[in-house]
């Protein structure tokens, strides 16, 4: 299995003067689900090189067994420091793509034409894609061949309005993931704040929040395994 993971290159949290980026658990948990399943993992980001880590995600309160494993994994950290430029990767070389969240993707990947085209090419090829937390927001410009929103009529989840409110960033982010997906016609599913929630709808797998990232990755592995044995 060849899995592409796409990370943000954006490090500025709106006009707050604070830093953002990708959320560590949302990279680390899926990374080891994939690695322990024997997958070949490629990391990419719009600018290439070292993507920005949301510093909050590495605070003690948000560390997990998988984030500590990643932080102690020199090979994984070296791979992270040398992500490929997103415009250098091709859908044909991978079985799937996984987008970790964090607030960063709301600014760059959500509007990045290379990312949008890449996602559309995976969909057109009949491949399953997965996105967690804020990353489902990067689907908001993705279209079906007939020009309609890709998420229209699809069952999805993502970082909820109440979770965004809980972290105090409702007025900072470019848009609210839940509101935007609903506006585009998606059927949005959610559980209590910070609860584990993964939604599988055909080619699309979405996870609600950091706690859902491992489960979303497991669902993706199951989908890939099923496709190979079909």
mmCIF file of C-alpha atoms in Angstrom:
data_model
loop_
_atom_site.group_PDB
_atom_site.id
_atom_site.type_symbol
_atom_site.label_atom_id
_atom_site.label_comp_id
_atom_site.label_asym_id
_atom_site.label_seq_id
_atom_site.Cartn_x
_atom_site.Cartn_y
_atom_site.Cartn_z
ATOM 1 C CA UNK A 1 0.000 0.000 0.000
ATOM 2 C CA UNK A 2 1.334 3.400 -0.980
ATOM 3 C CA UNK A 3 -0.172 6.224 1.081
ATOM 4 C CA UNK A 4 0.284 9.946 0.528
ATOM 5 C CA UNK A 5 -0.166 12.209 3.558
ATOM 6 C CA UNK A 6 -0.666 15.911 2.803
ATOM 7 C CA UNK A 7 0.272 18.480 5.444
ATOM 8 C CA UNK A 8 -0.174 22.246 5.631
ATOM 9 C CA UNK A 9 2.603 24.774 5.039
ATOM 10 C CA UNK A 10 0.680 27.598 6.762
ATOM 11 C CA UNK A 11 1.952 28.714 10.170
ATOM 12 C CA UNK A 12 0.032 31.903 11.045
ATOM 13 C CA UNK A 13 -3.200 31.804 13.049
ATOM 14 C CA UNK A 14 -5.145 34.543 11.284
ATOM 15 C CA UNK A 15 -4.508 37.997 12.750
ATOM 16 C CA UNK A 16 -3.811 36.704 16.274
ATOM 17 C CA UNK A 17 -0.023 36.836 16.019
ATOM 18 C CA UNK A 18 0.044 33.202 17.164
ATOM 19 C CA UNK A 19 1.470 30.225 15.348
ATOM 20 C CA UNK A 20 -0.462 27.309 13.893
ATOM 21 C CA UNK A 21 0.212 24.432 11.512
ATOM 22 C CA UNK A 22 -0.653 20.759 11.530
ATOM 23 C CA UNK A 23 -1.878 18.985 14.683
ATOM 24 C CA UNK A 24 0.682 16.430 15.838
ATOM 25 C CA UNK A 25 -1.727 13.650 16.899
ATOM 26 C CA UNK A 26 -3.461 13.849 13.516
ATOM 27 C CA UNK A 27 -0.167 13.062 11.804
ATOM 28 C CA UNK A 28 1.316 10.668 14.349
ATOM 29 C CA UNK A 29 -1.689 8.416 15.026
ATOM 30 C CA UNK A 30 -2.459 7.700 11.335
ATOM 31 C CA UNK A 31 1.261 7.505 10.499
ATOM 32 C CA UNK A 32 1.689 4.524 12.814
ATOM 33 C CA UNK A 33 -1.594 2.904 11.790
ATOM 34 C CA UNK A 34 -0.216 2.973 8.250
ATOM 35 C CA UNK A 35 3.366 2.061 9.157
ATOM 36 C CA UNK A 36 2.326 -0.827 11.391
ATOM 37 C CA UNK A 37 0.143 -2.119 8.524
ATOM 38 C CA UNK A 38 3.233 -2.230 6.324
ATOM 39 C CA UNK A 39 2.293 0.732 4.142
ATOM 40 C CA UNK A 40 4.786 2.889 2.271
ATOM 41 C CA UNK A 41 4.187 6.481 3.448
ATOM 42 C CA UNK A 42 5.032 9.653 1.523
ATOM 43 C CA UNK A 43 4.654 13.076 3.139
ATOM 44 C CA UNK A 44 3.963 16.203 1.080
ATOM 45 C CA UNK A 45 3.073 19.860 1.678
ATOM 46 C CA UNK A 46 2.495 22.888 -0.558
ATOM 47 C CA UNK A 47 5.954 24.358 0.057
ATOM 48 C CA UNK A 48 7.821 21.119 0.727
ATOM 49 C CA UNK A 49 10.415 20.725 3.467
ATOM 50 C CA UNK A 50 9.530 21.000 7.145
ATOM 51 C CA UNK A 51 5.837 21.772 7.630
ATOM 52 C CA UNK A 52 4.898 23.915 10.637
ATOM 53 C CA UNK A 53 3.735 22.103 13.751
ATOM 54 C CA UNK A 54 0.997 23.766 15.772
ATOM 55 C CA UNK A 55 2.975 24.330 18.996
ATOM 56 C CA UNK A 56 -0.127 23.753 21.112
ATOM 57 C CA UNK A 57 -0.416 20.184 19.792
ATOM 58 C CA UNK A 58 2.933 19.291 21.375
ATOM 59 C CA UNK A 59 2.004 20.586 24.830
ATOM 60 C CA UNK A 60 1.843 17.900 27.564
ATOM 61 C CA UNK A 61 -1.967 18.025 27.729
ATOM 62 C CA UNK A 62 -2.238 16.986 24.081
ATOM 63 C CA UNK A 63 0.525 14.396 23.927
ATOM 64 C CA UNK A 64 -0.435 10.770 23.391
ATOM 65 C CA UNK A 65 1.430 7.489 23.096
ATOM 66 C CA UNK A 66 1.649 7.989 19.337
ATOM 67 C CA UNK A 67 2.874 11.601 19.541
ATOM 68 C CA UNK A 68 5.578 10.504 21.978
ATOM 69 C CA UNK A 69 6.467 7.614 19.663
ATOM 70 C CA UNK A 70 6.751 10.038 16.753
ATOM 71 C CA UNK A 71 8.850 12.513 18.746
ATOM 72 C CA UNK A 72 11.302 9.704 19.564
ATOM 73 C CA UNK A 73 11.367 8.343 15.998
ATOM 74 C CA UNK A 74 14.368 9.878 14.241
ATOM 75 C CA UNK A 75 13.488 8.355 10.865
ATOM 76 C CA UNK A 76 9.942 9.707 11.020
ATOM 77 C CA UNK A 77 11.170 13.169 12.025
ATOM 78 C CA UNK A 78 13.694 13.160 9.170
ATOM 79 C CA UNK A 79 10.903 12.249 6.755
ATOM 80 C CA UNK A 80 8.749 15.076 8.137
ATOM 81 C CA UNK A 81 11.601 17.559 7.698
ATOM 82 C CA UNK A 82 11.825 16.700 4.005
ATOM 83 C CA UNK A 83 8.229 16.620 2.770
ATOM 84 C CA UNK A 84 7.862 16.678 -0.996
ATOM 85 C CA UNK A 85 6.394 19.723 -2.710
ATOM 86 C CA UNK A 86 2.754 19.007 -3.366
ATOM 87 C CA UNK A 87 3.056 19.969 -7.031
ATOM 88 C CA UNK A 88 5.666 17.220 -7.510
ATOM 89 C CA UNK A 89 3.422 14.286 -6.538
ATOM 90 C CA UNK A 90 1.066 12.360 -8.800
ATOM 91 C CA UNK A 91 -2.099 10.506 -7.870
ATOM 92 C CA UNK A 92 -1.045 7.582 -10.083
ATOM 93 C CA UNK A 93 1.803 6.769 -7.677
ATOM 94 C CA UNK A 94 -0.451 6.210 -4.652
ATOM 95 C CA UNK A 95 -3.334 4.041 -3.518
ATOM 96 C CA UNK A 96 -4.851 6.771 -1.362
ATOM 97 C CA UNK A 97 -4.357 10.172 0.237
ATOM 98 C CA UNK A 98 -4.832 11.172 3.880
ATOM 99 C CA UNK A 99 -5.109 14.770 5.089
ATOM 100 C CA UNK A 100 -4.297 15.474 8.766
ATOM 101 C CA UNK A 101 -5.839 18.632 10.178
ATOM 102 C CA UNK A 102 -4.781 21.411 12.469
ATOM 103 C CA UNK A 103 -5.861 24.957 11.737
ATOM 104 C CA UNK A 104 -3.195 25.517 9.065
ATOM 105 C CA UNK A 105 -5.035 23.727 6.215
ATOM 106 C CA UNK A 106 -7.938 26.181 6.576
ATOM 107 C CA UNK A 107 -5.756 28.882 5.031
ATOM 108 C CA UNK A 108 -3.583 27.127 2.457
ATOM 109 C CA UNK A 109 -4.866 23.679 1.462
ATOM 110 C CA UNK A 110 -8.503 24.811 1.428
ATOM 111 C CA UNK A 111 -7.694 27.204 -1.436
ATOM 112 C CA UNK A 112 -4.682 25.433 -3.017
ATOM 113 C CA UNK A 113 -5.418 24.578 -6.650
ATOM 114 C CA UNK A 114 -2.795 21.819 -6.658
ATOM 115 C CA UNK A 115 -4.420 20.176 -3.641
ATOM 116 C CA UNK A 116 -7.917 20.575 -5.096
ATOM 117 C CA UNK A 117 -6.824 19.028 -8.387
ATOM 118 C CA UNK A 118 -5.024 16.215 -6.603
ATOM 119 C CA UNK A 119 -8.104 15.293 -4.566
ATOM 120 C CA UNK A 120 -10.270 15.417 -7.689
ATOM 121 C CA UNK A 121 -7.823 13.092 -9.472
ATOM 122 C CA UNK A 122 -7.971 10.535 -6.633
ATOM 123 C CA UNK A 123 -11.766 10.649 -6.755
ATOM 124 C CA UNK A 124 -11.827 10.284 -10.551
ATOM 125 C CA UNK A 125 -9.529 7.268 -10.264
ATOM 126 C CA UNK A 126 -12.005 5.585 -7.902
ATOM 127 C CA UNK A 127 -9.632 5.731 -4.945
ATOM 128 C CA UNK A 128 -10.665 6.264 -1.330
ATOM 129 C CA UNK A 129 -9.549 9.465 0.426
ATOM 130 C CA UNK A 130 -9.532 10.347 4.131
ATOM 131 C CA UNK A 131 -9.417 13.642 6.023
ATOM 132 C CA UNK A 132 -9.656 14.471 9.734
ATOM 133 C CA UNK A 133 -10.643 17.382 11.965
ATOM 134 C CA UNK A 134 -10.153 20.672 10.069
ATOM 135 C CA UNK A 135 -8.951 18.880 6.944
ATOM 136 C CA UNK A 136 -12.476 18.040 5.667
ATOM 137 C CA UNK A 137 -12.691 21.800 5.148
ATOM 138 C CA UNK A 138 -10.184 21.456 2.284
ATOM 139 C CA UNK A 139 -12.954 19.728 0.332
ATOM 140 C CA UNK A 140 -14.960 22.945 0.040
ATOM 141 C CA UNK A 141 -13.620 23.795 -3.442
ATOM 142 C CA UNK A 142 -13.520 20.174 -4.675
ATOM 143 C CA UNK A 143 -16.023 19.525 -7.436
ATOM 144 C CA UNK A 144 -17.662 16.566 -9.137
ATOM 145 C CA UNK A 145 -17.180 16.307 -12.919
ATOM 146 C CA UNK A 146 -20.528 18.073 -13.406
ATOM 147 C CA UNK A 147 -19.371 21.055 -11.344
ATOM 148 C CA UNK A 148 -21.407 20.327 -8.237
ATOM 149 C CA UNK A 149 -19.677 20.259 -4.812
ATOM 150 C CA UNK A 150 -18.065 16.885 -4.130
ATOM 151 C CA UNK A 151 -19.498 16.814 -0.604
ATOM 152 C CA UNK A 152 -23.061 17.536 -1.739
ATOM 153 C CA UNK A 153 -25.315 14.738 -0.484
ATOM 154 C CA UNK A 154 -22.399 12.907 1.144
ATOM 155 C CA UNK A 155 -22.219 11.880 4.779
ATOM 156 C CA UNK A 156 -19.291 13.641 6.431
ATOM 157 C CA UNK A 157 -17.887 14.852 9.715
ATOM 158 C CA UNK A 158 -15.178 17.270 10.766
ATOM 159 C CA UNK A 159 -14.285 19.755 13.481
ATOM 160 C CA UNK A 160 -17.625 20.951 14.817
ATOM 161 C CA UNK A 161 -18.855 24.473 15.507
ATOM 162 C CA UNK A 162 -18.962 23.730 19.225
ATOM 163 C CA UNK A 163 -15.397 22.382 19.223
ATOM 164 C CA UNK A 164 -14.195 25.526 17.421
ATOM 165 C CA UNK A 165 -16.057 27.613 19.966
ATOM 166 C CA UNK A 166 -14.446 25.643 22.776
ATOM 167 C CA UNK A 167 -10.966 26.537 21.519
ATOM 168 C CA UNK A 168 -11.986 30.177 21.078
ATOM 169 C CA UNK A 169 -11.257 30.470 17.355
ATOM 170 C CA UNK A 170 -14.713 30.856 15.826
ATOM 171 C CA UNK A 171 -13.918 34.445 14.817
ATOM 172 C CA UNK A 172 -10.360 33.640 13.665
ATOM 173 C CA UNK A 173 -10.738 30.834 11.119
ATOM 174 C CA UNK A 174 -11.647 31.684 7.495
ATOM 175 C CA UNK A 175 -14.792 29.551 7.818
ATOM 176 C CA UNK A 176 -16.320 26.988 10.161
ATOM 177 C CA UNK A 177 -15.867 23.439 8.881
ATOM 178 C CA UNK A 178 -19.309 22.267 9.995
ATOM 179 C CA UNK A 179 -21.154 25.282 8.604
ATOM 180 C CA UNK A 180 -19.298 25.197 5.291
ATOM 181 C CA UNK A 181 -19.870 21.500 4.650
ATOM 182 C CA UNK A 182 -23.560 21.874 5.516
ATOM 183 C CA UNK A 183 -23.793 24.930 3.233
ATOM 184 C CA UNK A 184 -22.447 22.801 0.387
ATOM 185 C CA UNK A 185 -25.133 20.179 0.930
ATOM 186 C CA UNK A 186 -23.269 17.597 2.970
ATOM 187 C CA UNK A 187 -25.024 15.482 5.600
ATOM 188 C CA UNK A 188 -22.950 16.381 8.670
ATOM 189 C CA UNK A 189 -22.585 13.928 11.549
ATOM 190 C CA UNK A 190 -21.204 14.771 14.984
ATOM 191 C CA UNK A 191 -20.917 13.370 18.482
ATOM 192 C CA UNK A 192 -20.076 15.173 21.715
ATOM 193 C CA UNK A 193 -17.064 17.495 21.656
ATOM 194 C CA UNK A 194 -13.775 15.544 21.460
ATOM 195 C CA UNK A 195 -15.605 12.213 21.073
ATOM 196 C CA UNK A 196 -14.421 9.665 18.525
ATOM 197 C CA UNK A 197 -16.453 9.853 15.309
ATOM 198 C CA UNK A 198 -15.532 8.524 11.869
ATOM 199 C CA UNK A 199 -17.867 8.572 8.879
ATOM 200 C CA UNK A 200 -17.388 6.345 5.834
ATOM 201 C CA UNK A 201 -19.339 7.258 2.695
ATOM 202 C CA UNK A 202 -18.099 5.367 -0.343
ATOM 203 C CA UNK A 203 -14.743 6.845 -1.376
ATOM 204 C CA UNK A 204 -14.796 9.416 1.410
ATOM 205 C CA UNK A 205 -13.668 8.852 5.003
ATOM 206 C CA UNK A 206 -13.774 11.727 7.494
ATOM 207 C CA UNK A 207 -12.930 12.005 11.185
ATOM 208 C CA UNK A 208 -14.337 14.624 13.554
ATOM 209 C CA UNK A 209 -11.309 15.646 15.627
ATOM 210 C CA UNK A 210 -7.814 14.583 16.782
ATOM 211 C CA UNK A 211 -9.225 11.673 18.787
ATOM 212 C CA UNK A 212 -10.795 10.312 15.587
ATOM 213 C CA UNK A 213 -7.607 10.301 13.529
ATOM 214 C CA UNK A 214 -6.465 6.763 14.349
ATOM 215 C CA UNK A 215 -9.935 5.342 13.731
ATOM 216 C CA UNK A 216 -10.176 7.180 10.391
ATOM 217 C CA UNK A 217 -6.794 5.749 9.404
ATOM 218 C CA UNK A 218 -7.938 2.254 10.398
ATOM 219 C CA UNK A 219 -11.070 2.694 8.278
ATOM 220 C CA UNK A 220 -8.857 3.708 5.353
ATOM 221 C CA UNK A 221 -6.651 0.636 5.745
ATOM 222 C CA UNK A 222 -9.790 -1.530 5.861
ATOM 223 C CA UNK A 223 -11.058 0.087 2.652
ATOM 224 C CA UNK A 224 -7.725 -0.433 0.888
ATOM 225 C CA UNK A 225 -7.534 -4.046 2.054
ATOM 226 C CA UNK A 226 -11.102 -4.690 0.913
ATOM 227 C CA UNK A 227 -10.384 -3.178 -2.507
ATOM 228 C CA UNK A 228 -7.336 -5.388 -2.948
ATOM 229 C CA UNK A 229 -9.201 -8.567 -2.090
ATOM 230 C CA UNK A 230 -12.317 -7.725 -4.127
#
